[in-house]
Amino acid sequence: MMTSYFQALGKAVKSLTITLLRNAVLFIPGVMILNHFGKLNGVIAAQPVVETLLAIICILMYIIDIKSAGQ
């Protein structure tokens, strides 16, 4: 949802950042790390863990964007 928000505002770099964080920077290492600790359960847990971290990052990006738009 935040990817679409930033795309609609013409902020492609922020949208791309969210996509890269989700698919490469957080998910792949998350699968590897959680697989090491929890085997198959770790792989299954990787998606909700990554999405939670990404939600926090997106909220911070949104707050920063709103504050910078008001100035």
PDB file of C-alpha atoms in Angstrom:
ATOM      1  CA  MET A   1       0.000   0.000   0.000  1.00  0.00           C
ATOM      2  CA  MET A   2       2.808   2.403   0.832  1.00  0.00           C
ATOM      3  CA  THR A   3       4.512   1.555  -2.446  1.00  0.00           C
ATOM      4  CA  SER A   4       1.393   2.709  -4.294  1.00  0.00           C
ATOM      5  CA  TYR A   5       1.176   5.818  -2.111  1.00  0.00           C
ATOM      6  CA  PHE A   6       4.690   6.916  -2.980  1.00  0.00           C
ATOM      7  CA  GLN A   7       4.222   6.019  -6.652  1.00  0.00           C
ATOM      8  CA  ALA A   8       1.065   8.111  -6.830  1.00  0.00           C
ATOM      9  CA  LEU A   9       2.949  11.094  -5.419  1.00  0.00           C
ATOM     10  CA  GLY A  10       5.732  10.655  -7.968  1.00  0.00           C
ATOM     11  CA  LYS A  11       8.297   9.564  -5.387  1.00  0.00           C
ATOM     12  CA  ALA A  12       9.728   6.617  -7.274  1.00  0.00           C
ATOM     13  CA  VAL A  13      12.900   6.329  -5.181  1.00  0.00           C
ATOM     14  CA  LYS A  14      10.944   5.773  -1.971  1.00  0.00           C
ATOM     15  CA  SER A  15       8.688   3.274  -3.724  1.00  0.00           C
ATOM     16  CA  LEU A  16      11.691   1.414  -5.105  1.00  0.00           C
ATOM     17  CA  THR A  17      13.313   1.438  -1.664  1.00  0.00           C
ATOM     18  CA  ILE A  18      10.291  -0.278  -0.127  1.00  0.00           C
ATOM     19  CA  THR A  19      10.223  -2.898  -2.890  1.00  0.00           C
ATOM     20  CA  LEU A  20      13.939  -3.638  -2.563  1.00  0.00           C
ATOM     21  CA  LEU A  21      13.703  -3.839   1.221  1.00  0.00           C
ATOM     22  CA  ARG A  22      10.843  -6.315   1.016  1.00  0.00           C
ATOM     23  CA  ASN A  23      12.219  -8.590  -1.679  1.00  0.00           C
ATOM     24  CA  ALA A  24      15.991  -8.514  -1.285  1.00  0.00           C
ATOM     25  CA  VAL A  25      17.386  -6.671   1.702  1.00  0.00           C
ATOM     26  CA  LEU A  26      15.080  -8.090   4.385  1.00  0.00           C
ATOM     27  CA  PHE A  27      13.404 -11.220   2.993  1.00  0.00           C
ATOM     28  CA  ILE A  28      16.338 -13.237   1.648  1.00  0.00           C
ATOM     29  CA  PRO A  29      18.581 -12.747   4.709  1.00  0.00           C
ATOM     30  CA  GLY A  30      15.511 -13.254   6.922  1.00  0.00           C
ATOM     31  CA  VAL A  31      14.826 -16.640   5.334  1.00  0.00           C
ATOM     32  CA  MET A  32      18.473 -17.677   5.729  1.00  0.00           C
ATOM     33  CA  ILE A  33      18.754 -16.551   9.353  1.00  0.00           C
ATOM     34  CA  LEU A  34      15.400 -17.956  10.471  1.00  0.00           C
ATOM     35  CA  ASN A  35      16.060 -21.200   8.580  1.00  0.00           C
ATOM     36  CA  HIS A  36      19.251 -21.599  10.583  1.00  0.00           C
ATOM     37  CA  PHE A  37      17.398 -21.236  13.884  1.00  0.00           C
ATOM     38  CA  GLY A  38      14.040 -22.826  13.117  1.00  0.00           C
ATOM     39  CA  LYS A  39      14.412 -24.952   9.969  1.00  0.00           C
ATOM     40  CA  LEU A  40      11.094 -25.048   8.074  1.00  0.00           C
ATOM     41  CA  ASN A  41       9.267 -23.101  10.782  1.00  0.00           C
ATOM     42  CA  GLY A  42      11.871 -20.366  10.425  1.00  0.00           C
ATOM     43  CA  VAL A  43      11.310 -20.157   6.685  1.00  0.00           C
ATOM     44  CA  ILE A  44       7.566 -19.906   7.238  1.00  0.00           C
ATOM     45  CA  ALA A  45       8.053 -17.240   9.935  1.00  0.00           C
ATOM     46  CA  ALA A  46      10.266 -15.120   7.684  1.00  0.00           C
ATOM     47  CA  GLN A  47       7.380 -13.493   5.806  1.00  0.00           C
ATOM     48  CA  PRO A  48       5.473 -12.105   8.820  1.00  0.00           C
ATOM     49  CA  VAL A  49       8.711 -11.009  10.494  1.00  0.00           C
ATOM     50  CA  VAL A  50       9.853  -9.162   7.368  1.00  0.00           C
ATOM     51  CA  GLU A  51       6.413  -7.604   6.842  1.00  0.00           C
ATOM     52  CA  THR A  52       6.355  -6.356  10.443  1.00  0.00           C
ATOM     53  CA  LEU A  53       9.787  -4.767  10.092  1.00  0.00           C
ATOM     54  CA  LEU A  54       8.793  -3.273   6.758  1.00  0.00           C
ATOM     55  CA  ALA A  55       5.568  -1.863   8.228  1.00  0.00           C
ATOM     56  CA  ILE A  56       7.591  -0.037  10.876  1.00  0.00           C
ATOM     57  CA  ILE A  57       9.965   1.317   8.223  1.00  0.00           C
ATOM     58  CA  CYS A  58       7.027   2.423   6.034  1.00  0.00           C
ATOM     59  CA  ILE A  59       5.362   4.230   8.935  1.00  0.00           C
ATOM     60  CA  LEU A  60       8.593   6.108   9.611  1.00  0.00           C
ATOM     61  CA  MET A  61       8.966   6.973   5.917  1.00  0.00           C
ATOM     62  CA  TYR A  62       5.359   8.201   5.834  1.00  0.00           C
ATOM     63  CA  ILE A  63       5.798  10.401   8.912  1.00  0.00           C
ATOM     64  CA  ILE A  64       8.976  11.916   7.479  1.00  0.00           C
ATOM     65  CA  ASP A  65       7.223  12.491   4.140  1.00  0.00           C
ATOM     66  CA  ILE A  66       4.237  14.213   5.770  1.00  0.00           C
ATOM     67  CA  LYS A  67       6.502  16.453   7.867  1.00  0.00           C
ATOM     68  CA  SER A  68       8.633  17.437   4.871  1.00  0.00           C
ATOM     69  CA  ALA A  69       5.523  18.191   2.771  1.00  0.00           C
ATOM     70  CA  GLY A  70       4.260  20.629   5.387  1.00  0.00           C
ATOM     71  CA  GLN A  71       7.383  22.795   5.241  1.00  0.00           C
TER      72      GLN A  71
END
